[in-house]
Amino acid sequence: MPLEMSPASTEHWLEVLEAQGYRLTAPRRVVVEVIAQTDRALSPLAVFDIARIRYPQLGLTTVYRTLEKLEALGLVQLVHQANGCHTYIAAPAGHQHLLICEYCGRTLFFGGDDLGSLIDQIERESGYRVHEHLLQLTGTCPGCHTD
Amino acid sequence: MPLEMSPASTEHWLEVLEAQGYRLTAPRRVVVEVIAQTDRALSPLAVFDIARIRYPQLGLTTVYRTLEKLEALGLVQLVHQANGCHTYIAAPAGHQHLLICEYCGRTLFFGGDDLGSLIDQIERESGYRVHEHLLQLTGTCPGCHTD
DNA sequence: CATGTATTGAAAATGATTATCACTATCACA
DNA sequence: TGTGATAGTGATAATCATTTTCAATACATG
Ligand SMILES: [Mn+2]
Ligand SMILES: [Mn+2]
Ligand SMILES: [Zn+2]
Ligand SMILES: [Zn+2]
């Protein structure tokens, strides 16, 4: 079943970073706060612009570097955009897929397991082994369609 | 069920381009040939390099412009790469999804209808209307795994 | 405090894609 | 068959996102 975005995982993310041996610096904290507390996919530049309000010295380079670490740790996940540029969004626990409202940007996750039987079938018929998959749905959320 | 790549749709593609009012010029022909006859996803630059062998005056700009038209007509489809850059591959008739071998690049298509029941379920549970979806599977083809 | 290491951000470099523009090829039709 | 209108081309320049470099700073540890 689809999941709502969970709020404010900031503290948890900082713990994970610390457990990895990373220092909890001011610029990292602010980047983590922004992306952990937003329920929309954000480009690195958008993260930068928001984070800079609280921490004006912040560099865009640090935003890229922090997002890279968070993605490697599975705390954020990449969202593919038609134009080629990628955005990032806070990821729920485990591998999940996205359903994005094309009007308001509201985002819902649903479990990767829902794909299991489809993938099993494709493996049987093709002889391939499936290791990874990318699935993103786009549409309109309940608030953005009236019919 | 998964489909093998169909060969040499070159003539058909040229007809479609012509039917759209586009002229069948030498540079367009060579770009169409390259992408229509390859069963792997190619970057614009890769298309350029291959096409240039037959038509050295070709400009990279024209490759981008031709791929853009072919994609708009549904003749090629975009393949998302982890690094952000996109590649293109000849698309079978109708909306299809990709299964790509991570070792040899061999590519299989499977139909969008296979996703129908999953999408129905997600629509019911979420209240969203799903308009588009992006699905790509990655794994190993029969020739690239021995077990 | 002293020292080694991680982190930072400005600036430059890179790489992909797109926009410009002068030129050419092709088409419609007189 | 000319001829003007239009589509198409490719070299070049511009743009945009991302990565690299590097000197300076912050932090941890003894
Ligand atoms: Mn992508
Ligand atoms: Mn589909
Ligand atoms: Zn919405
Ligand atoms: Zn293979």
Coordinates of C-alpha atoms (C1' of nucleotides) and ligand atoms in Angstrom, one line a residue:
Chain A
M1 CA 0.0 0.0 0.0
P2 CA 1.2 3.5 -0.6
L3 CA 2.9 5.4 2.2
E4 CA 2.7 9.1 3.1
M5 CA 5.9 10.9 3.5
S6 CA 7.3 10.6 7.0
P7 CA 8.4 13.8 8.6
A8 CA 11.6 15.0 10.2
S9 CA 14.1 12.2 10.0
T10 CA 16.8 14.8 10.4
E11 CA 18.1 13.4 13.7
H12 CA 18.3 9.9 12.4
W13 CA 20.1 10.9 9.3
L14 CA 22.7 12.8 11.4
E15 CA 23.2 9.7 13.5
V16 CA 23.8 7.6 10.4
L17 CA 26.3 10.1 9.0
E18 CA 28.1 10.2 12.3
A19 CA 28.1 6.4 12.5
Q20 CA 29.8 6.4 9.1
G21 CA 32.6 8.5 10.5
Y22 CA 31.5 11.8 8.9
R23 CA 31.7 14.9 11.0
L24 CA 28.4 16.7 11.7
T25 CA 29.3 20.1 10.5
A26 CA 27.1 23.1 10.2
P27 CA 26.8 23.0 6.4
R28 CA 25.9 19.3 6.5
R29 CA 23.3 19.8 9.1
V30 CA 21.5 22.4 7.1
V31 CA 21.5 20.4 3.9
V32 CA 20.2 17.4 5.8
E33 CA 17.5 19.4 7.4
V34 CA 16.3 20.8 4.1
I35 CA 16.1 17.6 2.3
A36 CA 14.8 15.5 5.2
Q37 CA 12.0 17.8 5.9
T38 CA 10.7 18.4 2.4
D39 CA 8.1 16.1 0.8
R40 CA 9.0 17.1 -2.7
A41 CA 11.8 16.2 -5.0
L42 CA 14.4 19.0 -5.0
S43 CA 17.2 19.7 -7.4
P44 CA 20.6 20.4 -5.9
L45 CA 20.2 24.1 -6.7
A46 CA 16.8 24.2 -5.0
V47 CA 18.3 22.6 -1.9
F48 CA 21.1 25.2 -2.1
D49 CA 18.7 28.1 -2.3
I50 CA 16.6 26.9 0.6
A51 CA 19.5 26.0 2.8
R52 CA 21.3 29.3 2.1
I53 CA 18.5 31.1 3.9
R54 CA 19.6 29.6 7.2
Y55 CA 23.3 29.3 6.3
P56 CA 24.4 31.9 3.8
Q57 CA 28.0 30.8 3.6
L58 CA 27.0 27.5 2.2
G59 CA 28.6 26.4 -1.1
L60 CA 26.7 24.6 -3.8
T61 CA 29.6 22.1 -4.0
T62 CA 28.8 21.0 -0.4
V63 CA 25.2 20.5 -1.4
Y64 CA 26.3 18.1 -4.2
R65 CA 28.7 16.3 -1.9
T66 CA 26.2 15.9 0.9
L67 CA 23.5 14.7 -1.4
E68 CA 25.9 12.2 -2.9
K69 CA 26.6 10.8 0.6
L70 CA 23.0 10.7 1.5
E71 CA 22.1 8.8 -1.6
A72 CA 24.9 6.3 -1.1
L73 CA 23.5 5.6 2.4
G74 CA 20.0 5.2 1.0
L75 CA 18.6 8.2 2.9
V76 CA 17.6 10.0 -0.2
Q77 CA 16.8 8.7 -3.6
L78 CA 17.2 10.1 -7.0
V79 CA 14.2 11.1 -9.0
H80 CA 14.5 11.0 -12.8
Q81 CA 13.3 14.0 -14.7
A82 CA 12.4 14.1 -18.4
N83 CA 14.9 16.8 -19.1
G84 CA 17.9 14.9 -17.9
C85 CA 18.6 16.7 -14.6
H86 CA 17.9 14.7 -11.5
T87 CA 16.3 15.7 -8.3
Y88 CA 16.4 14.1 -4.8
I89 CA 13.8 13.2 -2.3
A90 CA 13.9 11.8 1.2
A91 CA 13.6 8.0 0.9
P92 CA 11.5 5.8 3.3
A93 CA 13.2 2.7 4.7
G94 CA 14.0 0.1 2.1
H95 CA 13.7 0.3 -1.6
Q96 CA 10.6 2.2 -2.7
H97 CA 9.0 3.6 -5.8
L98 CA 7.5 7.0 -6.5
L99 CA 4.2 8.4 -7.5
I100 CA 4.5 12.1 -8.2
C101 CA 1.6 14.6 -8.8
E102 CA 2.5 16.5 -11.9
Y103 CA 0.6 19.6 -10.7
C104 CA 1.5 20.1 -7.1
G105 CA 4.5 17.8 -6.8
R106 CA 3.0 15.8 -3.9
T107 CA 4.8 12.5 -3.7
L108 CA 3.7 9.1 -2.5
F109 CA 5.9 6.0 -2.1
F110 CA 4.9 2.4 -2.7
G111 CA 6.8 -0.8 -2.0
G112 CA 9.2 -2.4 -4.4
D113 CA 7.7 -5.8 -3.6
D114 CA 4.6 -4.9 -5.6
L115 CA 6.7 -5.5 -8.7
G116 CA 7.8 -8.9 -7.6
S117 CA 5.4 -11.0 -9.6
L118 CA 5.9 -9.0 -12.7
I119 CA 9.6 -9.4 -12.4
D120 CA 9.3 -13.1 -11.7
Q121 CA 7.3 -13.5 -14.9
I122 CA 9.7 -11.5 -17.0
E123 CA 12.7 -13.5 -15.6
R124 CA 10.9 -16.8 -16.5
E125 CA 10.0 -15.7 -20.0
S126 CA 13.3 -14.0 -20.9
G127 CA 16.0 -16.0 -19.1
Y128 CA 17.4 -12.7 -17.8
R129 CA 18.1 -12.2 -14.1
V130 CA 16.8 -8.9 -12.9
H131 CA 19.1 -7.1 -10.5
E132 CA 17.8 -3.5 -10.4
H133 CA 14.7 -1.7 -11.4
L134 CA 13.7 1.9 -11.9
L135 CA 10.0 2.7 -11.5
Q136 CA 8.4 6.1 -11.3
L137 CA 4.7 6.9 -11.8
T138 CA 3.4 10.4 -12.7
G139 CA -0.2 11.6 -12.4
T140 CA -2.5 13.7 -10.4
C141 CA -3.1 13.6 -6.7
P142 CA -6.6 13.6 -5.1
G143 CA -6.4 17.4 -4.5
C144 CA -5.5 18.1 -8.1
H145 CA -8.2 16.4 -10.0
T146 CA -11.9 17.0 -9.3
D147 CA -13.7 14.4 -11.4
Chain B
M1 CA 5.8 -11.5 -23.1
P2 CA 9.2 -10.1 -23.8
L3 CA 10.0 -9.2 -27.4
E4 CA 13.3 -9.4 -29.3
M5 CA 14.5 -6.3 -31.0
S6 CA 13.0 -6.1 -34.5
P7 CA 15.5 -5.3 -37.2
A8 CA 15.8 -2.6 -39.8
S9 CA 12.8 -0.4 -39.4
T10 CA 14.7 2.3 -41.4
E11 CA 12.3 2.5 -44.3
H12 CA 9.3 2.7 -42.1
W13 CA 10.9 5.5 -40.0
L14 CA 11.7 7.5 -43.1
E15 CA 8.1 7.1 -44.3
V16 CA 6.9 8.4 -40.9
L17 CA 9.2 11.4 -41.1
E18 CA 8.1 12.2 -44.6
A19 CA 4.4 11.9 -43.6
Q20 CA 5.1 14.5 -40.9
G21 CA 6.3 16.9 -43.5
Y22 CA 10.0 16.5 -42.8
R23 CA 12.4 16.3 -45.7
L24 CA 14.4 13.1 -46.1
T25 CA 17.9 14.6 -46.2
A26 CA 21.2 12.7 -46.3
P27 CA 22.1 13.5 -42.7
R28 CA 18.7 12.4 -41.4
R29 CA 18.9 9.2 -43.4
V30 CA 22.2 8.3 -41.9
V31 CA 21.1 9.1 -38.3
V32 CA 17.9 7.1 -38.8
E33 CA 19.9 4.1 -40.2
V34 CA 22.2 4.0 -37.3
I35 CA 19.7 4.2 -34.5
A36 CA 17.1 2.0 -36.3
Q37 CA 19.6 -0.8 -36.9
T38 CA 21.3 -0.9 -33.5
D39 CA 19.9 -3.1 -30.7
R40 CA 21.7 -1.2 -28.0
A41 CA 21.0 2.2 -26.4
L42 CA 23.3 4.8 -27.8
S43 CA 24.2 8.3 -26.6
P44 CA 23.9 11.1 -29.1
L45 CA 27.6 11.2 -29.3
A46 CA 27.8 7.5 -30.0
V47 CA 25.3 7.9 -32.8
F48 CA 27.3 10.7 -34.1
D49 CA 30.5 8.7 -34.2
I50 CA 29.0 5.8 -36.0
A51 CA 27.0 7.9 -38.4
R52 CA 30.0 10.0 -39.3
I53 CA 31.8 7.0 -40.7
R54 CA 29.2 7.0 -43.6
Y55 CA 28.7 10.7 -43.7
P56 CA 31.7 12.6 -42.5
Q57 CA 30.1 16.1 -42.9
L58 CA 27.5 15.3 -40.3
G59 CA 27.1 17.7 -37.4
L60 CA 26.4 16.6 -33.8
T61 CA 23.7 19.2 -33.7
T62 CA 21.8 17.4 -36.4
V63 CA 22.0 14.2 -34.4
Y64 CA 20.4 15.8 -31.4
R65 CA 17.7 17.4 -33.6
T66 CA 16.9 14.1 -35.4
L67 CA 16.8 12.1 -32.2
E68 CA 14.4 14.7 -30.7
K69 CA 12.1 14.2 -33.6
L70 CA 12.3 10.5 -33.6
E71 CA 11.5 10.5 -29.9
A72 CA 8.5 12.8 -30.3
L73 CA 7.2 10.4 -33.0
G74 CA 7.6 7.4 -30.7
L75 CA 10.2 5.8 -33.0
V76 CA 12.9 5.9 -30.4
Q77 CA 12.7 5.9 -26.7
L78 CA 14.9 7.5 -24.0
V79 CA 16.9 5.2 -21.7
H80 CA 17.7 6.7 -18.3
Q81 CA 21.3 6.3 -17.2
A82 CA 22.4 6.5 -13.6
N83 CA 24.9 9.3 -14.4
G84 CA 22.2 11.6 -15.7
C85 CA 23.0 11.5 -19.4
H86 CA 20.3 9.8 -21.5
T87 CA 20.7 7.3 -24.4
Y88 CA 18.2 6.3 -27.1
I89 CA 17.1 3.0 -28.5
A90 CA 14.8 2.0 -31.3
A91 CA 11.3 1.5 -29.8
P92 CA 8.9 -1.2 -30.8
A93 CA 5.3 -0.3 -31.7
G94 CA 3.5 1.1 -28.7
H95 CA 4.6 1.9 -25.2
Q96 CA 7.2 -0.6 -24.0
H97 CA 9.5 -1.1 -21.1
L98 CA 13.1 -2.1 -21.1
L99 CA 15.2 -4.9 -19.7
I100 CA 18.9 -4.2 -20.2
C101 CA 21.8 -6.6 -19.7
E102 CA 24.4 -4.8 -17.5
Y103 CA 27.3 -6.7 -19.1
C104 CA 26.6 -6.9 -22.8
G105 CA 23.9 -4.3 -23.2
R106 CA 21.5 -6.6 -24.9
T107 CA 18.0 -5.2 -24.6
L108 CA 14.6 -6.8 -24.4
F109 CA 11.3 -5.0 -24.4
F110 CA 8.1 -6.0 -22.5
G111 CA 4.7 -4.6 -22.8
G112 CA 3.2 -1.8 -20.7
D113 CA 0.1 -3.8 -20.1
D114 CA 2.0 -6.0 -17.7
L115 CA 1.9 -3.1 -15.3
G116 CA -1.8 -2.5 -15.5
S117 CA -3.0 -4.3 -12.5
L118 CA -0.2 -2.9 -10.3
I119 CA -1.2 0.6 -11.4
D120 CA -4.9 -0.1 -10.9
Q121 CA -4.2 -1.1 -7.4
I122 CA -2.1 1.9 -6.6
E123 CA -4.7 4.2 -8.1
R124 CA -7.4 2.6 -5.9
E125 CA -5.3 2.8 -2.7
S126 CA -3.9 6.3 -3.2
G127 CA -6.6 8.2 -5.0
Y128 CA -4.1 9.4 -7.6
R129 CA -4.7 9.1 -11.3
V130 CA -1.6 7.7 -13.0
H131 CA -0.8 9.2 -16.4
E132 CA 2.7 8.2 -17.1
H133 CA 5.2 5.7 -15.9
L134 CA 8.9 5.0 -16.3
L135 CA 10.1 1.5 -15.8
Q136 CA 13.5 0.1 -16.6
L137 CA 14.9 -3.2 -15.4
T138 CA 18.6 -4.0 -15.3
G139 CA 20.2 -7.5 -15.0
T140 CA 22.0 -10.1 -16.9
C141 CA 21.0 -11.8 -20.1
P142 CA 21.1 -15.6 -20.6
G143 CA 24.5 -15.3 -22.3
C144 CA 26.0 -13.3 -19.4
H145 CA 25.2 -15.6 -16.5
T146 CA 26.2 -19.2 -16.4
D147 CA 24.6 -20.5 -13.2
Chain C
dC1 C1' 48.9 23.7 22.3
dA2 C1' 50.7 20.9 18.1
dT3 C1' 49.8 18.1 14.5
dG4 C1' 47.4 15.5 11.1
dT5 C1' 43.2 15.0 8.7
dA6 C1' 38.5 16.1 7.1
dT7 C1' 35.8 19.6 5.3
dT8 C1' 34.7 23.7 3.1
dG9 C1' 33.7 27.0 -0.7
dA10 C1' 35.5 30.0 -4.4
dA11 C1' 37.0 29.5 -8.7
dA12 C1' 38.2 27.0 -12.7
dA13 C1' 37.4 23.1 -15.6
dT14 C1' 34.6 19.9 -17.8
dG15 C1' 31.0 17.8 -20.4
dA16 C1' 26.5 17.7 -22.3
dT17 C1' 23.0 20.1 -24.5
dT18 C1' 21.1 24.1 -26.8
dA19 C1' 21.0 28.5 -29.4
dT20 C1' 22.7 31.4 -33.2
dC21 C1' 23.5 32.3 -37.6
dA22 C1' 25.2 32.4 -42.2
dC23 C1' 24.9 29.2 -45.7
dT24 C1' 22.8 25.5 -48.6
dA25 C1' 19.3 22.4 -50.4
dT26 C1' 14.8 21.7 -51.6
dC27 C1' 10.1 22.9 -52.7
dA28 C1' 6.1 25.3 -54.8
dC29 C1' 4.9 27.5 -58.5
dA30 C1' 5.2 31.3 -62.1
Chain D
dT1 C1' 13.5 26.2 -66.1
dG2 C1' 14.1 30.3 -62.9
dT3 C1' 12.9 32.3 -58.5
dG4 C1' 11.6 33.4 -54.2
dA5 C1' 10.1 31.1 -49.8
dT6 C1' 11.2 27.8 -46.5
dA7 C1' 13.4 23.9 -44.2
dG8 C1' 17.6 22.1 -42.9
dT9 C1' 22.5 22.1 -41.9
dG10 C1' 26.8 22.4 -39.3
dA11 C1' 30.4 25.5 -37.3
dT12 C1' 30.6 28.1 -33.5
dA13 C1' 29.4 30.2 -29.4
dA14 C1' 26.6 30.1 -25.4
dT15 C1' 24.4 27.9 -21.5
dC16 C1' 23.8 24.9 -17.8
dA17 C1' 24.7 21.2 -14.6
dT18 C1' 28.2 18.9 -12.4
dT19 C1' 33.0 17.9 -11.0
dT20 C1' 37.6 19.1 -10.0
dT21 C1' 41.2 21.8 -7.9
dC22 C1' 43.1 24.0 -4.2
dA23 C1' 44.2 27.1 -0.5
dA24 C1' 42.1 28.0 3.8
dT25 C1' 39.6 26.5 7.9
dA26 C1' 37.7 23.5 11.4
dC27 C1' 38.0 19.6 14.0
dA28 C1' 39.8 15.6 16.5
dT29 C1' 43.3 13.6 19.1
dG30 C1' 47.3 13.3 21.8
Ligands
MN1 MN 17.3 10.1 -15.9
MN2 MN 4.2 1.2 -19.7
ZN3 ZN -1.4 17.4 -6.7
ZN4 ZN 24.4 -9.9 -21.6

